[in-house]
CSV table of C-alpha atoms and ligand atoms in Angstrom, one decimal:
chain,number,residue,atom,x,y,z
A,1,MET,CA,141.8,49.6,77.5
A,2,ARG,CA,140.2,49.0,80.9
A,3,ARG,CA,142.7,50.4,83.4
A,4,ILE,CA,145.2,53.2,83.4
A,5,LYS,CA,147.8,54.4,86.0
A,6,VAL,CA,149.3,57.8,85.8
A,7,PRO,CA,151.6,59.9,88.0
A,8,SER,CA,150.2,63.0,89.7
A,9,PRO,CA,153.3,65.2,90.5
A,10,CYS,CA,153.1,68.2,92.9
A,11,LYS,CA,154.5,71.7,92.4
A,12,ILE,CA,156.1,74.6,94.2
A,13,ASN,CA,155.7,78.3,93.5
A,14,LEU,CA,159.2,79.8,93.0
A,15,HIS,CA,157.5,83.2,92.9
A,16,LEU,CA,154.0,84.3,93.9
A,17,SER,CA,152.7,87.8,93.7
A,18,VAL,CA,149.0,88.3,94.7
A,19,GLY,CA,147.0,91.3,93.3
A,20,GLU,CA,143.9,92.8,94.7
A,21,ARG,CA,140.7,90.9,95.5
A,22,ARG,CA,138.5,91.0,92.3
A,23,ALA,CA,134.7,91.5,92.1
A,24,ASP,CA,134.3,87.7,91.8
A,25,GLY,CA,136.2,87.0,95.0
A,26,TYR,CA,139.3,85.7,93.3
A,27,HIS,CA,142.7,87.4,93.2
A,28,ASP,CA,144.8,88.0,90.1
A,29,LEU,CA,148.2,86.2,90.5
A,30,GLU,CA,151.6,86.4,88.9
A,31,SER,CA,153.5,83.2,89.7
A,32,ILE,CA,156.2,80.9,88.5
A,33,PHE,CA,155.1,77.3,89.0
A,34,GLN,CA,157.6,74.5,89.0
A,35,ALA,CA,156.5,70.8,88.9
A,36,LEU,CA,158.4,68.4,91.1
A,37,ASP,CA,159.5,64.8,90.7
A,38,PHE,CA,157.3,63.8,93.7
A,39,GLY,CA,153.6,63.2,93.9
A,40,ASP,CA,150.7,60.8,94.1
A,41,THR,CA,149.7,58.0,91.8
A,42,LEU,CA,146.2,57.7,90.3
A,43,SER,CA,144.7,54.6,88.7
A,44,LEU,CA,141.3,54.5,87.0
A,45,GLU,CA,139.5,51.3,86.0
A,46,LEU,CA,136.4,50.8,84.0
A,47,ALA,CA,134.4,48.8,86.5
A,48,GLY,CA,131.3,48.9,88.7
A,49,GLN,CA,127.9,50.4,88.0
A,50,ASP,CA,127.4,52.9,85.2
A,51,GLY,CA,127.5,56.5,86.3
A,52,VAL,CA,129.2,55.7,89.6
A,53,CYS,CA,132.7,56.7,90.8
A,54,GLU,CA,134.2,54.6,93.7
A,55,LEU,CA,137.4,55.9,95.2
A,56,PHE,CA,139.8,53.6,97.0
A,57,PRO,CA,142.2,55.8,98.9
A,58,GLY,CA,145.5,54.1,99.2
A,59,SER,CA,146.5,56.3,102.2
A,60,PRO,CA,145.2,57.3,105.6
A,61,LEU,CA,145.8,60.9,104.5
A,62,LEU,CA,142.5,60.7,102.6
A,63,ARG,CA,140.3,59.2,105.3
A,64,ALA,CA,138.9,62.6,106.4
A,65,VAL,CA,137.6,63.4,102.8
A,66,PRO,CA,134.3,61.7,101.9
A,67,PRO,CA,135.0,59.8,98.6
A,68,GLY,CA,132.2,61.6,96.7
A,69,GLU,CA,133.8,65.0,97.6
A,70,ASN,CA,137.3,64.0,96.6
A,71,ILE,CA,138.5,66.1,93.6
A,72,VAL,CA,139.1,62.9,91.6
A,73,CYS,CA,135.3,62.0,91.8
A,74,ARG,CA,134.4,65.6,91.1
A,75,ALA,CA,136.6,65.5,88.0
A,76,VAL,CA,134.9,62.3,86.9
A,77,SER,CA,131.4,63.8,87.3
A,78,LEU,CA,132.4,66.9,85.3
A,79,PHE,CA,133.9,64.8,82.6
A,80,ARG,CA,130.7,62.8,82.4
A,81,ARG,CA,128.5,65.9,82.2
A,82,ARG,CA,130.6,67.4,79.4
A,83,THR,CA,131.1,64.3,77.3
A,84,GLY,CA,128.2,61.9,78.1
A,85,PHE,CA,130.7,59.2,79.2
A,86,ASP,CA,128.8,57.0,81.6
A,87,ARG,CA,130.8,53.9,82.4
A,88,GLY,CA,131.5,53.0,86.1
A,89,ILE,CA,134.9,54.1,87.4
A,90,ARG,CA,136.9,52.6,90.2
A,91,ALA,CA,139.7,55.1,91.2
A,92,GLY,CA,142.7,54.2,93.3
A,93,LEU,CA,144.7,57.1,94.8
A,94,GLU,CA,148.1,56.5,96.4
A,95,LYS,CA,148.4,59.8,98.3
A,96,ARG,CA,151.8,61.0,99.4
A,97,VAL,CA,151.6,64.8,99.0
A,98,PRO,CA,150.4,66.5,102.3
A,99,LEU,CA,146.9,67.9,102.2
A,100,GLY,CA,146.5,71.7,102.5
A,101,GLY,CA,150.2,72.1,102.0
A,102,GLY,CA,150.4,74.5,99.0
A,103,LEU,CA,151.9,71.8,96.8
A,104,GLY,CA,148.8,71.5,94.6
A,105,GLY,CA,148.3,67.8,95.4
A,106,GLY,CA,144.5,67.8,94.9
A,107,SER,CA,144.8,70.1,91.8
A,108,SER,CA,147.3,67.6,90.3
A,109,ASN,CA,145.0,64.7,91.1
A,110,ALA,CA,142.2,66.5,89.2
A,111,ALA,CA,144.4,67.2,86.2
A,112,ALA,CA,145.7,63.5,86.2
A,113,ALA,CA,142.1,62.3,86.3
A,114,LEU,CA,141.0,64.4,83.3
A,115,GLY,CA,144.0,63.3,81.3
A,116,ALA,CA,143.5,59.7,82.2
A,117,LEU,CA,139.8,59.8,81.5
A,118,ASN,CA,140.4,61.3,78.1
A,119,ILE,CA,142.4,58.2,77.2
A,120,LEU,CA,140.2,55.6,79.0
A,121,ALA,CA,137.0,57.0,77.5
A,122,GLY,CA,138.6,57.4,74.0
A,123,THR,CA,137.3,60.9,73.8
A,124,ALA,CA,140.5,62.6,72.6
A,125,LEU,CA,139.2,66.0,73.8
A,126,PRO,CA,141.4,69.0,72.6
A,127,PRO,CA,143.7,70.7,75.1
A,128,ALA,CA,141.4,73.8,75.2
A,129,GLU,CA,138.5,71.8,76.4
A,130,LEU,CA,140.5,70.0,79.1
A,131,ARG,CA,141.8,73.4,80.3
A,132,ASP,CA,138.3,74.7,80.6
A,133,MET,CA,137.2,71.7,82.6
A,134,ALA,CA,140.4,72.0,84.7
A,135,LEU,CA,139.8,75.6,85.6
A,136,SER,CA,136.2,74.9,86.8
A,137,LEU,CA,137.7,72.3,89.2
A,138,GLY,CA,140.2,74.8,90.7
A,139,SER,CA,142.5,77.7,89.9
A,140,ASP,CA,145.8,75.6,90.0
A,141,VAL,CA,144.4,72.6,88.0
A,142,PRO,CA,145.2,73.9,84.4
A,143,PHE,CA,148.9,74.2,85.2
A,144,PHE,CA,149.1,70.5,85.9
A,145,LEU,CA,147.8,69.4,82.5
A,146,ALA,CA,151.3,70.1,81.2
A,147,GLY,CA,153.5,70.8,84.3
A,148,GLY,CA,157.1,71.7,83.9
A,149,THR,CA,158.0,75.4,84.5
A,150,ALA,CA,155.4,78.1,83.7
A,151,TRP,CA,154.6,81.7,84.3
A,152,VAL,CA,151.0,81.6,85.5
A,153,SER,CA,148.7,84.7,85.7
A,154,GLY,CA,145.0,85.6,86.0
A,155,ARG,CA,143.3,83.4,88.5
A,156,GLY,CA,145.6,80.6,87.3
A,157,GLU,CA,144.2,80.1,83.8
A,158,ARG,CA,146.8,82.0,81.8
A,159,ILE,CA,149.8,79.7,81.5
A,160,PHE,CA,153.0,80.5,79.6
A,161,PRO,CA,155.3,77.5,79.5
A,162,LEU,CA,159.0,78.4,80.2
A,163,GLU,CA,162.2,76.7,79.2
A,164,SER,CA,162.9,73.7,81.5
A,165,LEU,CA,165.3,74.4,84.4
A,166,PRO,CA,168.1,72.1,85.5
A,167,PRO,CA,166.8,69.4,87.9
A,168,TRP,CA,167.7,71.4,91.0
A,169,PRO,CA,167.5,69.5,94.3
A,170,VAL,CA,164.6,70.7,96.5
A,171,VAL,CA,164.0,69.9,100.2
A,172,LEU,CA,160.3,70.2,101.1
A,173,VAL,CA,159.5,70.8,104.7
A,174,ASN,CA,155.9,70.8,105.9
A,175,PRO,CA,155.4,72.2,109.4
A,176,GLY,CA,152.7,69.6,110.3
A,177,PHE,CA,149.7,71.9,110.0
A,178,PRO,CA,147.6,72.7,106.9
A,179,SER,CA,147.0,76.2,105.5
A,180,PRO,CA,143.5,76.4,104.0
A,181,THR,CA,143.7,78.5,100.8
A,182,ALA,CA,140.6,80.7,101.2
A,183,GLU,CA,141.7,81.6,104.8
A,184,ALA,CA,145.2,82.5,103.7
A,185,PHE,CA,143.8,84.9,101.0
A,186,ARG,CA,141.5,86.5,103.7
A,187,ARG,CA,144.5,87.0,106.0
A,188,LEU,CA,146.5,88.6,103.2
A,189,ASP,CA,143.5,90.9,102.4
A,190,SER,CA,143.0,92.0,106.0
A,191,ARG,CA,146.7,92.7,106.4
A,192,ARG,CA,146.6,94.9,103.4
A,193,GLY,CA,143.5,96.6,104.8
A,194,GLY,CA,142.1,97.2,101.3
A,195,ALA,CA,145.2,99.1,100.1
A,196,SER,CA,145.6,98.8,96.4
A,197,ARG,CA,148.2,96.4,95.3
A,198,GLY,CA,149.3,96.7,91.7
A,199,PRO,CA,152.6,95.8,90.2
A,200,GLY,CA,153.8,99.4,91.2
A,201,GLY,CA,157.6,99.4,91.4
A,202,ARG,CA,157.9,95.6,91.6
A,203,PRO,CA,159.6,93.6,88.9
A,204,GLY,CA,157.2,92.3,86.2
A,205,ARG,CA,157.0,89.2,84.1
A,206,GLU,CA,160.0,89.9,81.8
A,207,ALA,CA,162.4,90.7,84.6
A,208,LEU,CA,161.3,87.8,86.7
A,209,THR,CA,161.3,85.1,84.1
A,210,GLY,CA,164.6,86.5,82.7
A,211,ALA,CA,166.1,86.0,86.2
A,212,LEU,CA,165.4,82.3,86.1
A,213,SER,CA,168.5,81.7,84.0
A,214,ALA,CA,170.7,83.0,86.9
A,215,GLY,CA,171.4,80.4,89.5
A,216,PRO,CA,168.8,80.0,92.3
A,217,GLY,CA,171.2,81.9,94.7
A,218,ASP,CA,170.4,85.0,92.6
A,219,TRP,CA,166.7,84.7,92.2
A,220,PRO,CA,164.8,87.8,93.2
A,221,PHE,CA,161.5,86.0,93.8
A,222,TRP,CA,159.1,86.3,96.7
A,223,ASN,CA,155.8,85.0,98.0
A,224,ASP,CA,153.3,87.6,99.2
A,225,PHE,CA,151.8,85.0,101.5
A,226,PHE,CA,155.0,84.6,103.5
A,227,PRO,CA,154.8,87.9,105.5
A,228,ALA,CA,151.1,87.4,106.0
A,229,LEU,CA,151.6,83.9,107.5
A,230,ALA,CA,155.0,84.1,109.1
A,231,GLU,CA,155.3,87.6,110.6
A,232,GLY,CA,153.8,88.5,113.9
A,233,PRO,CA,153.0,86.4,117.0
A,234,GLY,CA,151.7,82.9,117.2
A,235,GLU,CA,153.1,79.4,117.1
A,236,GLU,CA,152.4,78.8,113.4
A,237,ALA,CA,154.2,82.1,112.3
A,238,ALA,CA,157.2,81.1,114.5
A,239,ALA,CA,157.2,77.6,112.9
A,240,TYR,CA,157.5,79.1,109.4
A,241,ARG,CA,160.4,81.3,110.4
A,242,ARG,CA,162.2,78.4,112.1
A,243,ILE,CA,161.9,76.2,109.0
A,244,ILE,CA,163.2,78.9,106.7
A,245,SER,CA,166.2,79.7,108.9
A,246,ALA,CA,166.9,76.0,109.4
A,247,LEU,CA,166.9,75.5,105.6
A,248,ARG,CA,169.3,78.5,105.1
A,249,ASP,CA,171.6,77.2,107.9
A,250,ALA,CA,171.6,73.8,106.1
A,251,GLY,CA,172.9,75.4,102.9
A,252,ALA,CA,169.8,76.1,100.8
A,253,VAL,CA,170.7,78.8,98.3
A,254,PHE,CA,167.0,79.8,97.8
A,255,THR,CA,164.2,79.3,100.2
A,256,GLY,CA,160.5,79.9,99.9
A,257,LEU,CA,156.9,79.1,100.8
A,258,SER,CA,154.8,77.2,98.3
A,259,GLY,CA,151.4,78.5,97.4
A,260,ALA,CA,149.3,79.8,100.3
A,261,GLY,CA,151.3,77.6,102.7
A,262,SER,CA,152.0,75.5,104.6
A,263,THR,CA,155.0,73.8,102.9
A,264,CYS,CA,158.3,75.5,102.8
A,265,PHE,CA,161.1,74.6,100.5
A,266,GLY,CA,164.9,75.0,100.1
A,267,ILE,CA,166.8,74.7,96.8
A,268,PHE,CA,170.3,73.3,96.9
A,269,THR,CA,172.9,73.3,94.2
A,270,ASP,CA,174.1,69.8,95.2
A,271,GLY,CA,172.0,66.7,95.7
A,272,GLY,CA,174.3,65.5,98.5
A,273,ASP,CA,173.9,68.7,100.5
A,274,ALA,CA,170.1,68.4,100.1
A,275,GLU,CA,170.2,64.9,101.5
A,276,LYS,CA,172.3,66.0,104.4
A,277,ALA,CA,170.0,68.9,105.1
A,278,ALA,CA,166.9,66.7,104.9
A,279,HIS,CA,168.5,64.2,107.3
A,280,PHE,CA,169.2,67.0,109.8
A,281,LEU,CA,165.8,68.6,109.4
A,282,LEU,CA,163.9,65.3,109.8
A,283,ASN,CA,164.9,65.1,113.4
A,284,HIS,CA,162.7,68.1,114.1
A,285,ARG,CA,159.8,67.9,111.6
A,286,ILE,CA,156.9,65.8,110.5
A,287,PHE,CA,157.3,65.8,106.8
A,288,VAL,CA,160.7,66.4,105.0
A,289,TYR,CA,161.3,65.2,101.5
A,290,VAL,CA,164.1,65.5,99.0
A,291,THR,CA,163.1,65.8,95.3
A,292,PHE,CA,164.0,67.5,92.0
A,293,PHE,CA,162.6,69.9,89.5
A,294,LEU,CA,160.6,68.0,86.9
A,295,ALA,CA,160.6,69.1,83.2
A,296,ARG,CA,157.5,69.4,81.1
A,297,SER,CA,156.6,66.2,79.3
A,298,ALA,CA,153.9,64.7,77.3
A,299,PHE,CA,151.1,63.1,79.3
A,300,ARG,CA,152.8,60.2,81.1
A,301,VAL,CA,151.1,56.8,81.5
A,302,LEU,CA,152.8,54.4,84.0
A,303,GLU,CA,150.7,51.4,83.2
A,304,CYS,CA,147.6,50.4,81.1
B,401,C5P,O1,140.1,77.9,92.8
B,401,C5P,P1,140.3,77.3,94.1
B,401,C5P,O2,139.0,76.4,94.4
B,401,C5P,O3,141.5,76.5,94.3
B,401,C5P,O4,140.3,78.4,95.2
B,401,C5P,C1,140.1,78.3,96.6
B,401,C5P,C2,139.8,79.6,97.2
B,401,C5P,O5,141.1,80.4,97.2
B,401,C5P,C3,138.8,80.5,96.4
B,401,C5P,O6,137.5,80.3,96.9
B,401,C5P,C4,139.3,81.9,96.8
B,401,C5P,O7,138.9,82.3,98.0
B,401,C5P,C5,140.8,81.7,96.9
B,401,C5P,N1,141.5,82.1,95.6
B,401,C5P,C6,141.7,83.4,95.3
B,401,C5P,N2,142.3,83.8,94.1
B,401,C5P,C7,142.9,82.8,93.4
B,401,C5P,C8,142.8,81.5,93.7
B,401,C5P,C9,142.1,81.1,94.9
B,401,C5P,O8,141.2,84.3,96.0
B,401,C5P,N3,143.6,83.2,92.3
């Protein structure tokens, strides 16, 4: 096999609770991740000079990122170091997921690259080794090796797959500005002013995952980043509040913020209502997209 093409779906966080800042600078999380039927497409080809990864971005979205720094090339370099694989790689990335939008686009690209390389290089690495490589590329990358619905804790490395949910329609609304992850964590810390944040009094894993079987209208989930980013003065905070209330007005039964921002989402019980809502919202926003929950599946190959 010389060429492989794989999907690279994005995710939303149905729930995201952030613990205290740890000694290593990361924060412990408790989150429900949900993969979506929307994302980028990655192709890898055995071509070019040995040891080199050339990236051909199929979208102007990627122009700002130097190809060598793109997470796909970083995944290729890490895979080479761990396995000794040395063939030249030409990567093509059709980018659709907004950058810095909390949808895990880059993390998904990294996981797709590791999975695709494992096939292309014929290495057949076991899942534990892929997970270890994934985590060193980013906290959200391990989730994308399997996707679906999962309870995720620790820094992002502890993943407990959950039963698939129905393919609920989701409207994604990006406000047109990114939310850099490290900066969002800093804002959350400074808002808390060093106050300890344990699970104290808040529902834990059992109660939260148990609530998934209720309809989205009854979900008790929250995202700790939302108050940190959307409360208070400033244009960006106001934009978040406007989007959430527009989604509610348009009939969303559950609304939320994904990751550390900036994309908001609304869940609808009817696909037609979601389409109508997106149509209405599109008049006012830069990026609005209707998609569906995506179930966990075996590693998918679109083309060889
Ligand atoms: O792991 P990743 O590179 O995606 O993280 C980006 C930044 O987000 C980290 O440098 C850290 O500041 C913050 N982060 C965190 N706790 C996490 C995940 C990310 O503080 N669980």
